[in-house]
mmCIF file of C-alpha atoms and ligand atoms in Angstrom:
data_model
loop_
_atom_site.group_PDB
_atom_site.id
_atom_site.type_symbol
_atom_site.label_atom_id
_atom_site.label_comp_id
_atom_site.label_asym_id
_atom_site.label_seq_id
_atom_site.Cartn_x
_atom_site.Cartn_y
_atom_site.Cartn_z
ATOM 1 C CA MET A 1 18.447 18.427 28.174
ATOM 2 C CA THR A 2 18.403 20.037 24.719
ATOM 3 C CA PRO A 3 14.927 19.855 23.206
ATOM 4 C CA PRO A 4 14.406 17.014 20.700
ATOM 5 C CA GLN A 5 14.168 17.934 17.012
ATOM 6 C CA PHE A 6 11.346 16.794 14.722
ATOM 7 C CA GLU A 7 11.774 16.242 11.015
ATOM 8 C CA ARG A 8 8.601 15.604 9.003
ATOM 9 C CA LEU A 9 8.717 12.445 6.869
ATOM 10 C CA GLY A 10 5.051 12.058 5.831
ATOM 11 C CA GLY A 11 2.825 14.694 4.235
ATOM 12 C CA THR A 12 0.591 15.612 7.164
ATOM 13 C CA PHE A 13 2.152 13.504 9.935
ATOM 14 C CA ALA A 14 5.008 11.168 10.926
ATOM 15 C CA SER A 15 8.281 12.767 12.012
ATOM 16 C CA ARG A 16 11.752 11.565 12.827
ATOM 17 C CA VAL A 17 13.005 12.533 16.283
ATOM 18 C CA THR A 18 16.656 13.421 16.681
ATOM 19 C CA ASP A 19 18.862 14.781 19.458
ATOM 20 C CA LEU A 20 17.350 12.518 22.070
ATOM 21 C CA ASP A 21 18.761 9.395 23.719
ATOM 22 C CA ILE A 22 15.733 7.373 24.816
ATOM 23 C CA THR A 23 17.843 4.623 26.380
ATOM 24 C CA ARG A 24 18.300 6.963 29.369
ATOM 25 C CA PRO A 25 15.545 7.905 31.832
ATOM 26 C CA LEU A 26 13.888 11.098 30.556
ATOM 27 C CA ASP A 27 12.692 14.015 32.659
ATOM 28 C CA THR A 28 9.015 14.902 32.790
ATOM 29 C CA GLY A 29 9.591 17.976 30.612
ATOM 30 C CA THR A 30 10.960 15.819 27.796
ATOM 31 C CA ILE A 31 8.140 13.277 28.144
ATOM 32 C CA GLY A 32 5.674 16.181 28.056
ATOM 33 C CA ALA A 33 7.322 17.525 24.901
ATOM 34 C CA LEU A 34 7.060 14.104 23.225
ATOM 35 C CA ASP A 35 3.430 13.795 24.312
ATOM 36 C CA ALA A 36 2.678 17.198 22.793
ATOM 37 C CA ALA A 37 4.584 16.162 19.661
ATOM 38 C CA MET A 38 2.374 13.065 19.392
ATOM 39 C CA ALA A 39 -0.717 15.283 19.311
ATOM 40 C CA GLU A 40 0.804 17.073 16.333
ATOM 41 C CA HIS A 41 2.809 14.430 14.398
ATOM 42 C CA ALA A 42 0.840 11.274 15.453
ATOM 43 C CA VAL A 43 3.790 9.026 14.517
ATOM 44 C CA LEU A 44 7.309 9.520 15.884
ATOM 45 C CA ILE A 45 10.298 7.619 14.540
ATOM 46 C CA PHE A 46 13.448 7.095 16.607
ATOM 47 C CA GLU A 47 16.168 5.508 14.509
ATOM 48 C CA ARG A 48 18.699 2.930 15.743
ATOM 49 C CA THR A 49 17.891 3.488 19.403
ATOM 50 C CA GLY A 50 19.742 0.585 21.007
ATOM 51 C CA LEU A 51 16.740 0.061 23.346
ATOM 52 C CA ASP A 52 16.248 -3.293 25.081
ATOM 53 C CA GLU A 53 13.034 -4.684 26.613
ATOM 54 C CA GLU A 54 13.720 -2.978 29.919
ATOM 55 C CA GLY A 55 14.290 0.381 28.244
ATOM 56 C CA LEU A 56 11.230 -0.049 26.056
ATOM 57 C CA HIS A 57 9.093 -0.570 29.164
ATOM 58 C CA ARG A 58 10.548 2.310 31.072
ATOM 59 C CA PHE A 59 10.030 4.639 28.122
ATOM 60 C CA ALA A 60 6.458 3.470 27.378
ATOM 61 C CA ARG A 61 5.457 3.480 31.066
ATOM 62 C CA SER A 62 6.197 7.187 31.266
ATOM 63 C CA PHE A 63 3.198 7.685 28.938
ATOM 64 C CA GLY A 64 0.652 5.558 30.820
ATOM 65 C CA GLU A 65 -0.597 2.128 31.892
ATOM 66 C CA LEU A 66 0.244 -0.746 29.547
ATOM 67 C CA ASP A 67 -2.145 -2.913 27.515
ATOM 68 C CA ILE A 68 -2.101 -6.729 27.211
ATOM 69 C CA GLY A 69 -4.159 -6.748 24.014
ATOM 70 C CA PHE A 70 -5.064 -9.840 22.010
ATOM 71 C CA LYS A 71 -2.793 -11.985 24.187
ATOM 72 C CA ARG A 72 -5.804 -12.485 26.460
ATOM 73 C CA VAL A 73 -7.365 -14.553 23.657
ATOM 74 C CA SER A 74 -4.344 -16.239 22.105
ATOM 75 C CA ARG A 75 -2.835 -17.063 25.529
ATOM 76 C CA ALA A 76 0.452 -17.332 23.676
ATOM 77 C CA PRO A 77 3.428 -18.291 25.840
ATOM 78 C CA THR A 78 6.059 -15.582 26.070
ATOM 79 C CA ARG A 79 9.824 -15.422 25.574
ATOM 80 C CA PHE A 80 9.945 -12.072 27.314
ATOM 81 C CA LYS A 81 10.395 -10.650 30.760
ATOM 82 C CA TYR A 82 7.128 -8.704 30.849
ATOM 83 C CA ASP A 83 3.605 -9.931 30.112
ATOM 84 C CA GLU A 84 2.898 -6.605 28.427
ATOM 85 C CA THR A 85 5.639 -7.148 25.852
ATOM 86 C CA LEU A 86 3.797 -8.241 22.738
ATOM 87 C CA ASP A 87 5.786 -10.507 20.455
ATOM 88 C CA MET A 88 5.269 -9.309 16.887
ATOM 89 C CA SER A 89 7.795 -11.788 15.504
ATOM 90 C CA ASN A 90 7.475 -15.018 13.515
ATOM 91 C CA VAL A 91 9.592 -16.793 16.106
ATOM 92 C CA GLY A 92 8.437 -19.425 18.628
ATOM 93 C CA VAL A 93 9.271 -19.767 22.332
ATOM 94 C CA ASP A 94 12.292 -21.893 21.407
ATOM 95 C CA GLY A 95 13.693 -18.991 19.370
ATOM 96 C CA ALA A 96 13.251 -20.673 15.951
ATOM 97 C CA VAL A 97 11.216 -19.262 13.045
ATOM 98 C CA VAL A 98 7.817 -20.999 13.130
ATOM 99 C CA PRO A 99 6.269 -22.734 10.095
ATOM 100 C CA PRO A 100 3.574 -20.840 8.103
ATOM 101 C CA ASP A 101 0.763 -22.965 9.568
ATOM 102 C CA HIS A 102 1.752 -22.060 13.150
ATOM 103 C CA ARG A 103 -0.974 -20.218 15.162
ATOM 104 C CA LYS A 104 1.279 -17.232 15.550
ATOM 105 C CA ILE A 105 1.493 -16.506 11.829
ATOM 106 C CA VAL A 106 -2.201 -15.608 11.693
ATOM 107 C CA GLY A 107 -1.372 -12.660 13.941
ATOM 108 C CA ASN A 108 1.489 -11.590 11.669
ATOM 109 C CA ILE A 109 -0.812 -11.703 8.667
ATOM 110 C CA ALA A 110 -3.768 -10.045 10.430
ATOM 111 C CA ASN A 111 -1.378 -7.166 11.191
ATOM 112 C CA GLN A 112 -1.027 -6.714 7.439
ATOM 113 C CA LEU A 113 -4.621 -5.426 7.369
ATOM 114 C CA TRP A 114 -5.018 -1.708 8.119
ATOM 115 C CA HIS A 115 -5.979 -1.469 11.785
ATOM 116 C CA THR A 116 -5.702 0.417 15.029
ATOM 117 C CA ASP A 117 -4.445 -1.548 18.043
ATOM 118 C CA SER A 118 -6.973 -2.975 20.487
ATOM 119 C CA SER A 119 -9.976 -1.021 19.117
ATOM 120 C CA PHE A 120 -11.886 -4.197 20.052
ATOM 121 C CA GLN A 121 -11.675 -3.377 23.759
ATOM 122 C CA LYS A 122 -12.328 -0.514 26.174
ATOM 123 C CA PRO A 123 -10.058 1.135 26.877
ATOM 124 C CA ALA A 124 -8.406 0.657 23.484
ATOM 125 C CA ALA A 125 -4.709 1.281 22.947
ATOM 126 C CA LYS A 126 -3.508 4.876 22.977
ATOM 127 C CA TYR A 127 0.153 4.849 21.951
ATOM 128 C CA SER A 128 1.948 1.797 20.559
ATOM 129 C CA PHE A 129 5.740 1.506 20.799
ATOM 130 C CA LEU A 130 7.182 -0.897 18.236
ATOM 131 C CA LEU A 131 10.858 -1.800 18.425
ATOM 132 C CA SER A 132 12.602 -3.600 15.574
ATOM 133 C CA GLU A 133 15.215 -6.202 16.448
ATOM 134 C CA VAL A 134 15.658 -8.368 13.343
ATOM 135 C CA THR A 135 14.744 -7.131 9.854
ATOM 136 C CA THR A 136 14.028 -9.067 6.642
ATOM 137 C CA SER A 137 15.846 -8.842 3.306
ATOM 138 C CA TRP A 138 12.654 -7.727 1.538
ATOM 139 C CA GLY A 139 9.198 -6.489 2.578
ATOM 140 C CA GLY A 140 8.268 -6.321 6.246
ATOM 141 C CA GLU A 141 7.910 -2.533 6.238
ATOM 142 C CA THR A 142 5.220 -0.906 8.385
ATOM 143 C CA GLU A 143 2.860 1.674 6.908
ATOM 144 C CA PHE A 144 0.893 4.440 8.586
ATOM 145 C CA ALA A 145 -2.006 6.642 7.523
ATOM 146 C CA ASP A 146 -3.272 9.841 9.173
ATOM 147 C CA MET A 147 -6.975 9.573 10.059
ATOM 148 C CA ARG A 148 -7.266 13.302 10.840
ATOM 149 C CA ALA A 149 -6.195 14.166 7.302
ATOM 150 C CA ALA A 150 -8.441 11.370 5.986
ATOM 151 C CA HIS A 151 -11.371 12.938 7.817
ATOM 152 C CA ASP A 152 -10.521 16.394 6.527
ATOM 153 C CA ARG A 153 -10.520 15.166 2.922
ATOM 154 C CA LEU A 154 -14.093 13.840 3.168
ATOM 155 C CA SER A 155 -16.792 15.654 1.236
ATOM 156 C CA VAL A 156 -19.403 17.615 3.176
ATOM 157 C CA ARG A 157 -21.947 15.059 2.016
ATOM 158 C CA THR A 158 -19.920 12.166 3.454
ATOM 159 C CA ARG A 159 -19.310 13.999 6.725
ATOM 160 C CA GLU A 160 -23.058 14.477 7.045
ATOM 161 C CA ARG A 161 -23.595 10.793 6.362
ATOM 162 C CA LEU A 162 -21.097 9.804 9.068
ATOM 163 C CA ALA A 163 -22.373 12.201 11.723
ATOM 164 C CA GLY A 164 -23.562 10.252 14.747
ATOM 165 C CA LEU A 165 -22.731 6.805 13.300
ATOM 166 C CA ILE A 166 -21.446 4.208 15.739
ATOM 167 C CA ALA A 167 -19.346 1.261 14.578
ATOM 168 C CA GLU A 168 -18.974 -2.055 16.355
ATOM 169 C CA HIS A 169 -15.421 -3.419 16.652
ATOM 170 C CA ASP A 170 -14.731 -7.112 17.186
ATOM 171 C CA ALA A 171 -11.418 -8.764 18.112
ATOM 172 C CA LEU A 172 -11.898 -11.833 15.948
ATOM 173 C CA HIS A 173 -13.349 -10.214 12.835
ATOM 174 C CA SER A 174 -10.021 -9.693 11.024
ATOM 175 C CA ARG A 175 -8.849 -13.202 11.861
ATOM 176 C CA LEU A 176 -12.121 -14.857 10.882
ATOM 177 C CA SER A 177 -11.977 -12.913 7.603
ATOM 178 C CA LEU A 178 -8.580 -14.538 6.958
ATOM 179 C CA GLY A 179 -10.131 -17.978 7.440
ATOM 180 C CA ASP A 180 -8.792 -18.459 10.983
ATOM 181 C CA THR A 181 -11.783 -19.922 12.792
ATOM 182 C CA HIS A 182 -10.017 -21.940 15.510
ATOM 183 C CA TYR A 183 -11.380 -20.169 18.555
ATOM 184 C CA ASP A 184 -13.313 -21.900 21.311
ATOM 185 C CA GLU A 185 -16.328 -20.350 23.053
ATOM 186 C CA ALA A 186 -14.245 -18.996 25.943
ATOM 187 C CA GLN A 187 -11.888 -17.256 23.517
ATOM 188 C CA ARG A 188 -14.826 -15.828 21.575
ATOM 189 C CA GLN A 189 -16.272 -14.467 24.836
ATOM 190 C CA THR A 190 -13.002 -12.840 25.950
ATOM 191 C CA PHE A 191 -13.631 -9.686 23.970
ATOM 192 C CA PRO A 192 -17.316 -8.847 23.601
ATOM 193 C CA PRO A 193 -17.731 -6.347 20.719
ATOM 194 C CA VAL A 194 -17.401 -2.665 21.615
ATOM 195 C CA ASP A 195 -18.869 0.477 20.068
ATOM 196 C CA TRP A 196 -16.956 3.539 18.908
ATOM 197 C CA PRO A 197 -18.144 6.589 16.998
ATOM 198 C CA LEU A 198 -16.888 6.507 13.396
ATOM 199 C CA VAL A 199 -15.747 10.084 13.806
ATOM 200 C CA ARG A 200 -13.971 10.932 17.050
ATOM 201 C CA HIS A 201 -12.102 13.965 18.349
ATOM 202 C CA HIS A 202 -8.651 14.204 19.849
ATOM 203 C CA PRO A 203 -9.179 15.306 23.478
ATOM 204 C CA ASP A 204 -6.296 17.817 23.460
ATOM 205 C CA THR A 205 -6.388 19.292 19.952
ATOM 206 C CA GLY A 206 -10.082 18.776 19.164
ATOM 207 C CA ALA A 207 -9.058 17.409 15.732
ATOM 208 C CA ALA A 208 -11.690 15.165 14.136
ATOM 209 C CA TYR A 209 -10.471 11.771 12.957
ATOM 210 C CA LEU A 210 -11.898 8.595 11.438
ATOM 211 C CA TYR A 211 -11.770 5.598 13.758
ATOM 212 C CA ILE A 212 -11.967 2.614 11.403
ATOM 213 C CA GLY A 213 -9.782 -0.377 10.432
ATOM 214 C CA ALA A 214 -9.915 -4.172 10.409
ATOM 215 C CA HIS A 215 -11.725 -4.600 13.736
ATOM 216 C CA ALA A 216 -14.729 -2.454 12.682
ATOM 217 C CA HIS A 217 -17.305 -4.821 11.229
ATOM 218 C CA ARG A 218 -20.760 -3.312 11.701
ATOM 219 C CA ILE A 219 -22.454 0.041 11.984
ATOM 220 C CA HIS A 220 -25.513 0.436 14.166
ATOM 221 C CA GLY A 221 -28.696 1.156 12.234
ATOM 222 C CA MET A 222 -27.264 -0.132 8.937
ATOM 223 C CA THR A 223 -27.434 -3.519 7.265
ATOM 224 C CA VAL A 224 -24.180 -5.467 7.446
ATOM 225 C CA PRO A 225 -23.492 -5.241 3.665
ATOM 226 C CA GLU A 226 -24.109 -1.491 3.587
ATOM 227 C CA ALA A 227 -21.923 -0.985 6.667
ATOM 228 C CA ARG A 228 -19.108 -3.173 5.330
ATOM 229 C CA MET A 229 -19.115 -1.335 2.009
ATOM 230 C CA LEU A 230 -19.047 2.045 3.728
ATOM 231 C CA LEU A 231 -16.189 0.907 5.966
ATOM 232 C CA MET A 232 -14.276 -0.458 2.963
ATOM 233 C CA ASP A 233 -14.812 2.764 0.982
ATOM 234 C CA LEU A 234 -13.660 4.927 3.889
ATOM 235 C CA LEU A 235 -10.612 2.726 4.425
ATOM 236 C CA GLU A 236 -9.668 2.734 0.752
ATOM 237 C CA GLU A 237 -9.883 6.509 0.529
ATOM 238 C CA ALA A 238 -8.100 7.060 3.874
ATOM 239 C CA THR A 239 -5.139 4.864 2.965
ATOM 240 C CA ARG A 240 -4.442 5.931 -0.630
ATOM 241 C CA ALA A 241 -0.758 5.358 -1.328
ATOM 242 C CA GLU A 242 0.078 9.046 -1.695
ATOM 243 C CA TYR A 243 -1.004 9.692 1.913
ATOM 244 C CA VAL A 244 0.831 6.777 3.482
ATOM 245 C CA TYR A 245 4.126 6.907 5.353
ATOM 246 C CA ARG A 246 6.023 3.654 4.842
ATOM 247 C CA HIS A 247 8.817 2.780 7.233
ATOM 248 C CA ALA A 248 11.610 0.420 6.175
ATOM 249 C CA TRP A 249 13.066 -0.783 9.455
ATOM 250 C CA ASN A 250 16.643 -0.612 10.681
ATOM 251 C CA VAL A 251 17.586 -2.759 13.650
ATOM 252 C CA GLY A 252 16.883 -0.711 16.785
ATOM 253 C CA ASP A 253 14.302 1.618 15.256
ATOM 254 C CA LEU A 254 11.429 2.478 17.568
ATOM 255 C CA ILE A 255 8.176 3.945 16.295
ATOM 256 C CA ILE A 256 5.457 5.395 18.484
ATOM 257 C CA TRP A 257 2.065 5.899 16.904
ATOM 258 C CA ASP A 258 -1.195 7.292 18.195
ATOM 259 C CA ASN A 259 -3.825 4.585 17.730
ATOM 260 C CA ARG A 260 -6.585 7.164 17.914
ATOM 261 C CA THR A 261 -5.513 9.284 14.972
ATOM 262 C CA THR A 262 -3.669 6.794 12.752
ATOM 263 C CA LEU A 263 -4.052 3.391 11.132
ATOM 264 C CA HIS A 264 -1.125 1.094 10.446
ATOM 265 C CA ARG A 265 -0.322 -2.209 8.787
ATOM 266 C CA GLY A 266 2.688 -4.447 8.291
ATOM 267 C CA ARG A 267 3.707 -5.377 4.759
ATOM 268 C CA ALA A 268 4.227 -8.899 3.487
ATOM 269 C CA PHE A 269 7.588 -10.547 3.875
ATOM 270 C CA ASP A 270 9.002 -14.027 3.282
ATOM 271 C CA LEU A 271 7.577 -15.885 6.293
ATOM 272 C CA SER A 272 10.574 -18.211 6.343
ATOM 273 C CA GLU A 273 12.838 -15.232 7.071
ATOM 274 C CA ARG A 274 13.226 -14.135 10.672
ATOM 275 C CA ARG A 275 11.449 -10.876 11.530
ATOM 276 C CA GLU A 276 11.477 -9.739 15.131
ATOM 277 C CA LEU A 277 9.778 -6.773 16.719
ATOM 278 C CA LYS A 278 8.558 -6.157 20.249
ATOM 279 C CA ARG A 279 5.612 -3.944 21.024
ATOM 280 C CA VAL A 280 4.136 -2.368 24.118
ATOM 281 C CA SER A 281 1.087 -0.124 24.110
ATOM 282 C CA THR A 282 -0.464 2.254 26.587
ATOM 283 C CA LEU A 283 -4.175 2.249 27.308
ATOM 284 C CA ASP A 284 -6.429 5.104 26.242
ATOM 285 C CA GLU A 285 -7.965 5.430 29.679
ATOM 286 C CA ALA A 286 -9.542 8.807 28.954
ATOM 287 C CA SER A 287 -11.954 7.178 26.504
ATOM 288 C CA ALA A 288 -12.718 4.034 28.496
ATOM 289 C CA ALA A 289 -16.399 4.923 28.895
HETATM 290 C C1 OGA B 301 1.724 -3.902 15.671
HETATM 291 C C2 OGA B 301 1.577 -4.108 14.214
HETATM 292 C C3 OGA B 301 2.803 -4.321 12.154
HETATM 293 C C4 OGA B 301 4.133 -4.828 11.748
HETATM 294 O O1 OGA B 301 2.835 -4.117 16.182
HETATM 295 O O2 OGA B 301 0.745 -3.492 16.294
HETATM 296 O O3 OGA B 301 0.505 -4.015 13.698
HETATM 297 O O4 OGA B 301 4.663 -4.321 10.749
HETATM 298 N N1 OGA B 301 2.707 -4.354 13.553
HETATM 299 O O5 OGA B 301 4.647 -5.734 12.427
HETATM 300 MN MN1 MN B 302 -0.975 -3.264 15.224
#
């Protein structure tokens, strides 16, 4: 196989991959090259792939074990072949667009907060693979921000302040903050909060990155208001518009992002318009401890 080509779209990260047909089974050398590319680019964009659910699984599975994510709480019924296929659409099991007060829409809107997938569990998600199937006439883009670059822009004083700090991440925090409080005790117990250092390091490159986003809600040893303000300040600085890569979807586009080193969010769209994407994610088993 000819080696895939990478074309940088964002400032410090996010590249388009060309010269590679991911609908076919790939050899281990190619998977290894993409894995190495993820360590460098953190977000890879494959345009108009023609992938289906089967192909999406085969491709993602070559990078690791798959995550089930928030589905364990929502217990949402699926339209898909695999349990690990996460339905990021505004469409119900009957295939129709759901009304704005449907349970599912909370998830769509919570995804419009900057976040990293499954940081509320151990292991968290490593890579997410998001495949676009139906796009909207306006909005509905997905944005990404590089948390290595965000870390590197911090002042020495701020780095010193963050050293050794541990944040608590909670699955329901972003949803509760949107006024969605309809969770019973069993659902609340499904994901006990987990701790992650605010500053982590990529195991292969050693790069320092900020691990923040909508699931982080407390910092050990700090009052809640002080922690929330620090988290909000870090997030604001890390996601300044000039550092963000915004992707306007074509049908068939697939994006892989590294949930360790990037944050992402969906952008608003007209909820009455059909928007369909499927996601699968691998687990970050190396940092399960
Ligand atoms: C996701 C996600 C955002 C979007 O799939 O994990 O956050 O734009 N998606 O749908
Ligand atoms: Mn997400």
